[in-house]
XYZ file of C-alpha atoms in Angstrom:
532
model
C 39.641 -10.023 10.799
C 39.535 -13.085 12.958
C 39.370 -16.052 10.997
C 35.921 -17.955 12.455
C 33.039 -19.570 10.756
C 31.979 -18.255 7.472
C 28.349 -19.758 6.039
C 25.925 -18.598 3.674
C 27.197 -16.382 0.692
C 25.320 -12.948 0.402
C 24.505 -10.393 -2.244
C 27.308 -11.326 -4.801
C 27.872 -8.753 -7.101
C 29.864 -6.543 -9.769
C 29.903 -2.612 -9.259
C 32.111 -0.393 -11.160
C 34.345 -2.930 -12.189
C 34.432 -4.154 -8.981
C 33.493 -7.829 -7.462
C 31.492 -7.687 -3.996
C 31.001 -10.882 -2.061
C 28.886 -10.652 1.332
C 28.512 -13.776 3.434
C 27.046 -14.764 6.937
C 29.836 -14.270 9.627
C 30.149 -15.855 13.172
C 31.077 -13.610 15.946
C 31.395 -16.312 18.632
C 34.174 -18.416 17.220
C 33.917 -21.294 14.661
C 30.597 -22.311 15.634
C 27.203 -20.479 14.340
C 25.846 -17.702 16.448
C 25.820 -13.831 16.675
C 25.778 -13.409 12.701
C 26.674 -10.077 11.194
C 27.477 -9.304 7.502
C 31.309 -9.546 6.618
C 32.647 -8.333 3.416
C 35.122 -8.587 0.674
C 35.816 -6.931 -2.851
C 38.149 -8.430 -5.295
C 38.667 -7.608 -9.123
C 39.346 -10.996 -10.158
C 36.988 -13.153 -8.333
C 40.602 -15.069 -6.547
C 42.435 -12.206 -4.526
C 40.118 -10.926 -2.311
C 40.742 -8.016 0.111
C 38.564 -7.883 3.165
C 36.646 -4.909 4.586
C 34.965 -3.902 7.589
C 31.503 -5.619 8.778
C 29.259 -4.280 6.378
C 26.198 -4.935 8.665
C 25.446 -6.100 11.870
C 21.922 -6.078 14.175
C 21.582 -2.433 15.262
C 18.058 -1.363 14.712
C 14.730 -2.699 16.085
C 14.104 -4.366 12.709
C 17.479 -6.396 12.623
C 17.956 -6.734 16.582
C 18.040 -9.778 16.987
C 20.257 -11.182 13.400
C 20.976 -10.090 10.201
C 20.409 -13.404 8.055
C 20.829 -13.798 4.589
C 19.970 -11.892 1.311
C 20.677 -10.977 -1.890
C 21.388 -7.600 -4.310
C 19.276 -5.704 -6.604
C 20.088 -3.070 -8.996
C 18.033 -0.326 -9.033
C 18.975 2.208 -12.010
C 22.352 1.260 -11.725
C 22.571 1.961 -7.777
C 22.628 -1.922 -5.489
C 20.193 -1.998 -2.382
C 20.662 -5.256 -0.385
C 17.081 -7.015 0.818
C 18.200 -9.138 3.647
C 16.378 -11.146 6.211
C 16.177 -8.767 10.218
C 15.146 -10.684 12.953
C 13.702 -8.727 15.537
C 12.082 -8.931 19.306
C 8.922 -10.956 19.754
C 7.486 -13.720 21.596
C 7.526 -15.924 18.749
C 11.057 -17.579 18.178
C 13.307 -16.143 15.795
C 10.592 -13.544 14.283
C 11.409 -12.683 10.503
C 10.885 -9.889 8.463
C 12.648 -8.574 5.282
C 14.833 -5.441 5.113
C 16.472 -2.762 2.574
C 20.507 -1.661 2.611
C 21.720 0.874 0.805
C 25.268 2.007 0.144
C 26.331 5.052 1.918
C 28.252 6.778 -0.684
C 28.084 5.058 -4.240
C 31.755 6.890 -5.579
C 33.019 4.951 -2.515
C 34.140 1.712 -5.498
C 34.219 -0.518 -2.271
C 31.183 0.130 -0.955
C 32.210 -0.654 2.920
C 29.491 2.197 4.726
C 25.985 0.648 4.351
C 22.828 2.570 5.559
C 19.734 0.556 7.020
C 16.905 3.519 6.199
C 14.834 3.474 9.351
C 12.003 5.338 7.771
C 11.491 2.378 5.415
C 12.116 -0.834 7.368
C 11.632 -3.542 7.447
C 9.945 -3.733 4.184
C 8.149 -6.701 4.180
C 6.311 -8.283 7.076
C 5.180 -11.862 7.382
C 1.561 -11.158 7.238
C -1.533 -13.351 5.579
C -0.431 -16.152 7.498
C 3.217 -16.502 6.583
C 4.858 -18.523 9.540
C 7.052 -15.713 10.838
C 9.916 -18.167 11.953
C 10.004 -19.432 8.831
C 10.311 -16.426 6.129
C 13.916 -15.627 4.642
C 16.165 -15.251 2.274
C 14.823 -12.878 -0.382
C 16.794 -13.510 -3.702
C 17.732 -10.811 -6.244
C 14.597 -9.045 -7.703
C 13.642 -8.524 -11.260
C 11.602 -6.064 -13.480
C 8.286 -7.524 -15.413
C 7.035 -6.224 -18.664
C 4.825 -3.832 -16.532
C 7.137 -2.403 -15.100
C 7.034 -3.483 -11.549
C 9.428 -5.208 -9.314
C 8.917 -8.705 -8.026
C 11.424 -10.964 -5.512
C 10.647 -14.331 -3.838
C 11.053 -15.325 -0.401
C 11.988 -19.045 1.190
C 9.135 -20.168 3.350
C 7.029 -23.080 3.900
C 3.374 -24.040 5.223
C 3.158 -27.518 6.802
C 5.655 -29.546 4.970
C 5.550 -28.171 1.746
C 8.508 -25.676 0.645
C 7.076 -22.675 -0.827
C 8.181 -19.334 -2.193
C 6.004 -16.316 -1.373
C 5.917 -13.451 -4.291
C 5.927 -10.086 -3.575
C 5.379 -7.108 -6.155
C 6.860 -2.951 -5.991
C 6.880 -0.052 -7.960
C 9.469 1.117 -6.242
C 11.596 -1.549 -4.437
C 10.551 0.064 -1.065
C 6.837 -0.374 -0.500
C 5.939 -4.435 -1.378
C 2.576 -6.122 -1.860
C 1.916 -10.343 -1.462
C 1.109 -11.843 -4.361
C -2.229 -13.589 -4.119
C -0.183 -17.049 -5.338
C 2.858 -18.114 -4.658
C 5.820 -18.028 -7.184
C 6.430 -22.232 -6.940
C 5.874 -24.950 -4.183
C 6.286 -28.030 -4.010
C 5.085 -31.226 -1.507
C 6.869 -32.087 1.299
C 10.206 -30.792 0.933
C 10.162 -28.906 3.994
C 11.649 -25.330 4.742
C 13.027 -23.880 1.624
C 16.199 -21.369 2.522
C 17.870 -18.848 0.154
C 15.853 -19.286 -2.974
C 17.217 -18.219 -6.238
C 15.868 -17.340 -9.565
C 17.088 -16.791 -12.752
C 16.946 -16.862 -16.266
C 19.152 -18.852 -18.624
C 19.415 -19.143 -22.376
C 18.476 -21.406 -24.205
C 21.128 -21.721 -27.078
C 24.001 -19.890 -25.961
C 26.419 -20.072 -22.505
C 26.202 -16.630 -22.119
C 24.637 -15.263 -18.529
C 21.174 -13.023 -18.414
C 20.369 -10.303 -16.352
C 17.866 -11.215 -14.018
C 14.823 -9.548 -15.673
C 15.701 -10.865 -18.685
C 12.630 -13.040 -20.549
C 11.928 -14.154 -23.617
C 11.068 -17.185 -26.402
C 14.988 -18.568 -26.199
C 14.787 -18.039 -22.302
C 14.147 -21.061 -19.852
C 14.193 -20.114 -15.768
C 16.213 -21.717 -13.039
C 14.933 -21.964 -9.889
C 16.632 -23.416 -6.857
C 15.836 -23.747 -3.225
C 18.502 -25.070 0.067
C 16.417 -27.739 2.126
C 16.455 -26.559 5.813
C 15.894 -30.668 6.751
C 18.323 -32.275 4.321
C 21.114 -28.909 3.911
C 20.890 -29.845 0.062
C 20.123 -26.980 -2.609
C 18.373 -28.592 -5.306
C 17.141 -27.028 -8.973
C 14.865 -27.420 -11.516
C 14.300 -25.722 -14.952
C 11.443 -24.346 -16.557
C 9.066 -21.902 -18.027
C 8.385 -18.394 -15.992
C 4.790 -17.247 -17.056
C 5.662 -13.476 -16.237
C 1.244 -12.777 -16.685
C 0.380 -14.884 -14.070
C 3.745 -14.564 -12.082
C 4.036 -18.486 -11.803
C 6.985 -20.662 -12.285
C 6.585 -24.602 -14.117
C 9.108 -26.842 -13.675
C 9.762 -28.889 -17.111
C 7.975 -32.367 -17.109
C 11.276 -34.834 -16.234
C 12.751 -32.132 -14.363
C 12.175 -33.361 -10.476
C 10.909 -31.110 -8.023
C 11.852 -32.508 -4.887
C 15.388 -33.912 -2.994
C 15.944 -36.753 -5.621
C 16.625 -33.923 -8.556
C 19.305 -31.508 -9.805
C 21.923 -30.360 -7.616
C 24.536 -27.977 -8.605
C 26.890 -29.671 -6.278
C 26.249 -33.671 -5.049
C 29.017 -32.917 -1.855
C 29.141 -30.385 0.496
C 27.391 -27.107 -0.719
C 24.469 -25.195 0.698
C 23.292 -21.611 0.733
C 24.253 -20.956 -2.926
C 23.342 -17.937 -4.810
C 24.267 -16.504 -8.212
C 24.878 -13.200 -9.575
C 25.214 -11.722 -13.410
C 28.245 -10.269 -13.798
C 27.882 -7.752 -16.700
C 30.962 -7.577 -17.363
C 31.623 -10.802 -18.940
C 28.570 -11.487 -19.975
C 28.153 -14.908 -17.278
C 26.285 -15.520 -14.820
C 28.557 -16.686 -11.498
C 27.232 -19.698 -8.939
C 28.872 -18.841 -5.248
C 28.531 -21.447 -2.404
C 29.422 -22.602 0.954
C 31.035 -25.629 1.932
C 31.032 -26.719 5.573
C 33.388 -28.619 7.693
C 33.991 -32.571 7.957
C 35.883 -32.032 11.407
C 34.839 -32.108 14.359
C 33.340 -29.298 16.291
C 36.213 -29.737 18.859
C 38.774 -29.540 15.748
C 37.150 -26.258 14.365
C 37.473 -24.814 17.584
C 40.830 -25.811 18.084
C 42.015 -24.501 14.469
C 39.689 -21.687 15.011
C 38.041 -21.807 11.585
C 35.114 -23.100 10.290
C 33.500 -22.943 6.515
C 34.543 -21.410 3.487
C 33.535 -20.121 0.266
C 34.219 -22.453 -2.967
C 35.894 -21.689 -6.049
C 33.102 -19.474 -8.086
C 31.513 -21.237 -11.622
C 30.428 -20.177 -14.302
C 26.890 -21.975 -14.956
C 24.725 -22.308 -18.115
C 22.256 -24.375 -19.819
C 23.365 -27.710 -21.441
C 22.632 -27.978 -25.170
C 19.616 -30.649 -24.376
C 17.965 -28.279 -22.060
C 17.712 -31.035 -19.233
C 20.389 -29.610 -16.945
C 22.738 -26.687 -15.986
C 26.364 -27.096 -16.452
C 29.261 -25.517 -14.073
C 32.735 -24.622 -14.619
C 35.471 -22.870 -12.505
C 35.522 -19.275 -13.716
C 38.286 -18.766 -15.752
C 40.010 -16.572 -13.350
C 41.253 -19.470 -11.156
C 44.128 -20.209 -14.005
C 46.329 -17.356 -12.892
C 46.974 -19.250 -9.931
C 48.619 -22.151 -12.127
C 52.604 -22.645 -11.948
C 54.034 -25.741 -12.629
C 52.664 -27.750 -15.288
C 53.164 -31.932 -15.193
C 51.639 -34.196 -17.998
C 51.074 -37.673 -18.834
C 51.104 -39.489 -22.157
C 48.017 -41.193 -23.207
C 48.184 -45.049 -22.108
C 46.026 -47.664 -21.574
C 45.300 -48.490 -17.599
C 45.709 -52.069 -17.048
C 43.312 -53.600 -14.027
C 44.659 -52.412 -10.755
C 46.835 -50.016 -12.113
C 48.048 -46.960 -9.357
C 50.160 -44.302 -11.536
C 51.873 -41.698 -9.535
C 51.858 -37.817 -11.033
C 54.962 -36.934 -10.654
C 56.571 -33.209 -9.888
C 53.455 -31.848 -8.307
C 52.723 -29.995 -5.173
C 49.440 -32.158 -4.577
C 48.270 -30.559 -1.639
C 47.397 -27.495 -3.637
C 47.060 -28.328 -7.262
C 44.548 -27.996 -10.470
C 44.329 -31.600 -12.326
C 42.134 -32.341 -15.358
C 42.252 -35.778 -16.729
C 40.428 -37.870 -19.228
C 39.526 -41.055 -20.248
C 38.188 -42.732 -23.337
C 34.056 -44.024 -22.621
C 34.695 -47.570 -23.013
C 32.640 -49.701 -25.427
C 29.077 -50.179 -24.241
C 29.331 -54.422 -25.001
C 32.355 -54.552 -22.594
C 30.921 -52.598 -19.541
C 29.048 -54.289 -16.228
C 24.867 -54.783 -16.764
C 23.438 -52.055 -14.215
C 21.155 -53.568 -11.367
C 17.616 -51.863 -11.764
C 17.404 -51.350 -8.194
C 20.479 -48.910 -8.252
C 18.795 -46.042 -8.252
C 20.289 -44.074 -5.443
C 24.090 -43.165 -6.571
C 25.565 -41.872 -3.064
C 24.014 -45.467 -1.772
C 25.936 -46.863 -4.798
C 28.984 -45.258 -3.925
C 28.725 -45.708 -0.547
C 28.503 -49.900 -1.430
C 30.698 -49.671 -4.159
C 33.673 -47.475 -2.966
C 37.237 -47.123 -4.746
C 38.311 -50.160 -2.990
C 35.198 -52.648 -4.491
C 36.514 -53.829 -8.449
C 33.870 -53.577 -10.748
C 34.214 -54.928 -14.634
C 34.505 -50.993 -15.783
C 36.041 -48.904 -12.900
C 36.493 -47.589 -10.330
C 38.701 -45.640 -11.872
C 39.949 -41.851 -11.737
C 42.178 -40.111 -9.647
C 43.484 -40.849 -5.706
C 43.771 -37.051 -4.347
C 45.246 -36.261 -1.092
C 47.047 -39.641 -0.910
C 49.874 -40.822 1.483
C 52.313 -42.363 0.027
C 51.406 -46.116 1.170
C 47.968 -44.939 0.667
C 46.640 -45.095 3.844
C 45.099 -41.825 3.414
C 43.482 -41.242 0.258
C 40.098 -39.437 -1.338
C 39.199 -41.008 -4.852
C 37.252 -39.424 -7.132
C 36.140 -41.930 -9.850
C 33.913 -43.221 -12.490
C 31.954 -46.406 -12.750
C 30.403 -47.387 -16.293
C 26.889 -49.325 -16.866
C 25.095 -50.311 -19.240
C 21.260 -50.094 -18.410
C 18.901 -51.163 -21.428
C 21.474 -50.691 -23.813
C 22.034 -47.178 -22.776
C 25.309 -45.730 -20.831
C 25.203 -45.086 -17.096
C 27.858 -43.198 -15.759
C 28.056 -43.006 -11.785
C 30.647 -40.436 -10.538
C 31.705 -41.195 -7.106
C 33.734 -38.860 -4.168
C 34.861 -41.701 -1.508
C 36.167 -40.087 1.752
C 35.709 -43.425 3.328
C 39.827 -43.065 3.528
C 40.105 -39.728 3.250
C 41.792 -39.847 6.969
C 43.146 -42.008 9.582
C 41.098 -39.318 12.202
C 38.268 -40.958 13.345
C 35.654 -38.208 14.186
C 35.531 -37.177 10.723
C 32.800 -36.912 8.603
C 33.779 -39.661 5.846
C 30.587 -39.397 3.949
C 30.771 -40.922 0.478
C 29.072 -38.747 -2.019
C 27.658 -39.661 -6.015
C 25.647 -38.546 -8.829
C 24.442 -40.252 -12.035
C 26.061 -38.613 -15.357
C 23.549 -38.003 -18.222
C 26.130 -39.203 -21.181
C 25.211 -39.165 -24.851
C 27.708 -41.334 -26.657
C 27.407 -39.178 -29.687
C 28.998 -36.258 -27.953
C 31.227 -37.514 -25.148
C 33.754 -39.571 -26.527
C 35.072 -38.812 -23.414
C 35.045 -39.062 -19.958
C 36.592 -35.988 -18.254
C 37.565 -35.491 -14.339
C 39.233 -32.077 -13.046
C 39.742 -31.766 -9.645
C 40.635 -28.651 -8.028
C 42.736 -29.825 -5.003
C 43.312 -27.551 -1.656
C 44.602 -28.923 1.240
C 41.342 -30.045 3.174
C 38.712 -29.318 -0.420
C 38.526 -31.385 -3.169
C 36.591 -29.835 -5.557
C 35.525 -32.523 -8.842
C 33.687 -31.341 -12.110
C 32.837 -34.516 -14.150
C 32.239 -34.835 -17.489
C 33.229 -31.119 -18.523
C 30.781 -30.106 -15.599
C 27.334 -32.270 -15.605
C 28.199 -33.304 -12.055
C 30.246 -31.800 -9.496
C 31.226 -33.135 -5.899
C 32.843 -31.358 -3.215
C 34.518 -32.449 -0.524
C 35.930 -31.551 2.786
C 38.639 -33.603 4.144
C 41.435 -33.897 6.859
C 44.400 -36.307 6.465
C 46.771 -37.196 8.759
C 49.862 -37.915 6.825
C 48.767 -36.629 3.424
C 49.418 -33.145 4.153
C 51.646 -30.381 2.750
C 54.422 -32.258 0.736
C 53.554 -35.756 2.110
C 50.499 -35.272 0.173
C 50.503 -37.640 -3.211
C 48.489 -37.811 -6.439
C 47.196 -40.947 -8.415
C 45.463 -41.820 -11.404
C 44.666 -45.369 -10.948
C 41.960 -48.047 -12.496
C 40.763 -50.785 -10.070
C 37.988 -52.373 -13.034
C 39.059 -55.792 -14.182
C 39.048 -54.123 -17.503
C 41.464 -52.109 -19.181
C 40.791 -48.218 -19.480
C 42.555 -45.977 -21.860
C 43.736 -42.585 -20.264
C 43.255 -40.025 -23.357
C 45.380 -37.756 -21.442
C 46.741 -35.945 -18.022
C 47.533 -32.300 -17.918
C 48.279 -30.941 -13.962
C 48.981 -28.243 -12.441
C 50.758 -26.606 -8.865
C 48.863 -23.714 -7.554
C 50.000 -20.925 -5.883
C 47.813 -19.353 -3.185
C 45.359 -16.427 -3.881
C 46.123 -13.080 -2.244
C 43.873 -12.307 0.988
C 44.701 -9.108 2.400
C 42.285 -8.740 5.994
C 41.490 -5.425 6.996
C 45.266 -4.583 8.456
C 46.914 -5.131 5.508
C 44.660 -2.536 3.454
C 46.413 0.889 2.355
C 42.866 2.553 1.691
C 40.619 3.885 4.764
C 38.369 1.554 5.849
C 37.416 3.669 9.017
């Protein structure tokens, strides 16, 4: 398989032991256009082999695209809903369509029938703007006994989420109401919904309700290309969704990722009892760049998400799986970070490397008073970047540094105190991420909800990978992704720093890194079973 551009990730799921990962492909090079389904099944969620297009627009219902969508199990069997676009005088006409496997012993699943006598499924009738109507998420069963799935819409400027109801995931009725809108926010794209429990970190099925049960549900903004969640009560009567009061329903709330990451979607994996976030990342390069490399987009690492013990937020890890691709291991001593302190790690292939590091929350009285008008964090990182000294940080880590540091990407922490209370700002500056101009060198940030009572700590791990670095701060209430393209950090010119640039002293609790290796692709040559 050519490598091209990759986008949205599609239909995640586990069958027979097996790990299934769809995603929107590009056909015309590494820029978006002619999208067909590509696929790949792995049974560790990081060595992945690739199969043959699973789907690609063939029928009068799909002619014209096959967009995104999700998986649904249906007494054990999966049957993809995906979006079809088909002839019409309207632009881009959308309706929703049905997939099933072609032989379920097959444990890859590559043949995929689109049952002609049944699509598409669900028209964009009662209104619905037709060019606007997509995505359909992963369905699940109510107490009655009937199906329900959501679909990403919007009427005028408000993002909306159309219901729809089956008996027998074929024939689908509108729902009188939709599942959840909210003002202003535009097109909503790939909506997902899910439950999550309330007092342990172990995934749900989708259907799955309950008193210890709150709902996620997130939404990708077609105008800003930022997913964006909130949690709160399903009412599975009156098929209406609530977010929680203080959870924000709009731009400004929760994202599972303040960098680059759109299109996400999640799946329960059965198996091990967790539910899995998948997402795509897009390109900080040029358009001439991605055409010359011939590549655009990938996939990030997978995480493992669940409720935070306070209810207010999700939390995301890398799954566990990612470890096996650990080698060498390189440590440093706990040490206090004087003021403009830049400490080399040592030993360490940084250009592909897994680096967790953390740092004792410094005392409240000896941290910088916190503006009130700061309330936008990537505008405070943007102002404040790695390079601006503040009383407590920046400080963190310099990833994909040369070794002058020219070239660097810092991912840091900034301490406030507002009212008496901590603030913790986590920043990703790729305002020196590369000496290449054209680059997209936007600085991303979040705010960090820290309770002093619990995190003693302030903890950074950065999975690093040549042009990603992917940051989970404080053990996942924030994560930042970011795409970047040195010039002379590359390969084994690449560096690694953990460095303090506050005029006060941090302590570094401690340093653990490691060298990866790379995950095993195998494309569609390189596979001994039939794919034909």
């Amino acid at each position: 398989m050519a490598l091209v551009e990759i986008t949205d990730p599609n239909a995640p799921m586990i069958y027979n032991g097996i790990y299934h990962l769809f995603y929107q492909w590009s056909t015309s090079g590494a820029v978006w256009g002619d999208i067909v389904w590509a696929h790949a099944t792995s049974t560790d969620l990081v060595n992945w082999n690739h199969h043959k297009i699973a789907m690609v627009p063939s029928e009068p219902f799909d002619i014209e695209g096959v967009w995104s969508g999700s998986a649904t199990f249906i007494q054990g069997k999966p049957i993809i809903q995906y979006t079809g676009i088909i002839k019409s005088n309207q632009w881009n006409y959308q309706v929703q369509d049905m997939a099933v496997p072609k032989d379920l012993s097959d444990p890859y699943l590559v043949e995929w029938n689109k049952p002609i006598e049944y699509n598409p499924v669900i028209k964009p009738t009662d209104g619905i703007n037709a060019s606007a109507f997509r995505d359909p998420t992963t369905g699940w069963k109510g107490p009655d006994g009937i199906w329900r799935t959501t679909i990403g819409s919007k009427v005028g400027n408000n993002g909306v989420s159309f219901l729809f109801r089956s008996s027998d995931f074929i024939h689908w009725t509108k729902a009188e109401q939709p599942l959840h809108w909210a003002k202003d926010t535009g097109m909503w794209e790939c909506p997902d919904f899910f439950p999550v429990a309330v007092d342990d970190k172990e995934g749900l099925d989708t259907s799955v309700l309950g008193p210890s049960v709150k709902h996620v549900f997130k939404v990708s903004l077609d105008d800003t290309k930022h997913d964006y969640y909130t949690i709160g009560t399903y009412n599975p009567e009156t098929d209406k969704y609530t977010p929680d009061e203080g959870s924000i329903d709009n731009d400004s709330g929760l994202r599972f990722d303040y960098g680059k990451f759109y299109a996400s979607k999640t799946f329960f994996d059965h198996g091990k009892k967790r539910r899995v976030l998948w997402g795509w990342a897009n390109e900080s390069s040029s358009v001439a760049d991605d055409v010359k490399k011939g590549w655009a987009g990938l996939q990030a690492v997978p995480r493992t998400v669940w409720l935070e013990e306070n209810g207010k937020q999700l939390k995301q890890w890398p799954v566990e799986e990612i470890e096996q691709l650990r080698t060498k291991r390189v440590s440093l001593r706990s040490q206090v970070l004087k003021g403009g302190s830049v400490l080399e790690v040592p030993g360490l292939t940084a250009s592909q490397a897994d680096v967790d590091v953390k740092f004792k929350l410094p005392k409240l009285k000896d941290v910088e008073i916190m503006d009130p008008s700061w309330v936008n964090p990537q505008l405070l990182c943007s102002s404040k970047p790695a390079s601006v000294q503040g009383k407590s940080g920046p400080f963190g880590l310099l990833a994909l540094a040369s070794k002058n540091l020219e070239e660097q990407t810092a991912i840091f922490f900034r301490v406030f105190n507002h009212q008496n209370k901590y603030v913790v700002l986590m920043c990703s500056d790729q305002s020196r991420s590369s000496l290449e101009e054209s680059n997209d060198k936007t600085t991303y940030g979040a705010f960090i909800d820290v309770d002093p009572h619990h995190d003693q700590t302030l903890s950074l791990r950065s999975l690093i990978d040549h042009s990603v670095v992917e940051s989970y701060g404080v053990d996942g209430k924030a994560v930042i992704l970011a795409r970047v393209y040195p010039t002379l950090a590359t390969d084994r010119e690449a560096h690694l720093y953990v460095f303090n640039n506050g005029t006060g002293n941090v302590k570094m609790s401690s340093l653990k890194a490691w060298s990866m290796k790379k995950a095993e692709i195998k494309y569609l040559k390189d596979l001994k079973h039939s794919d034909s």
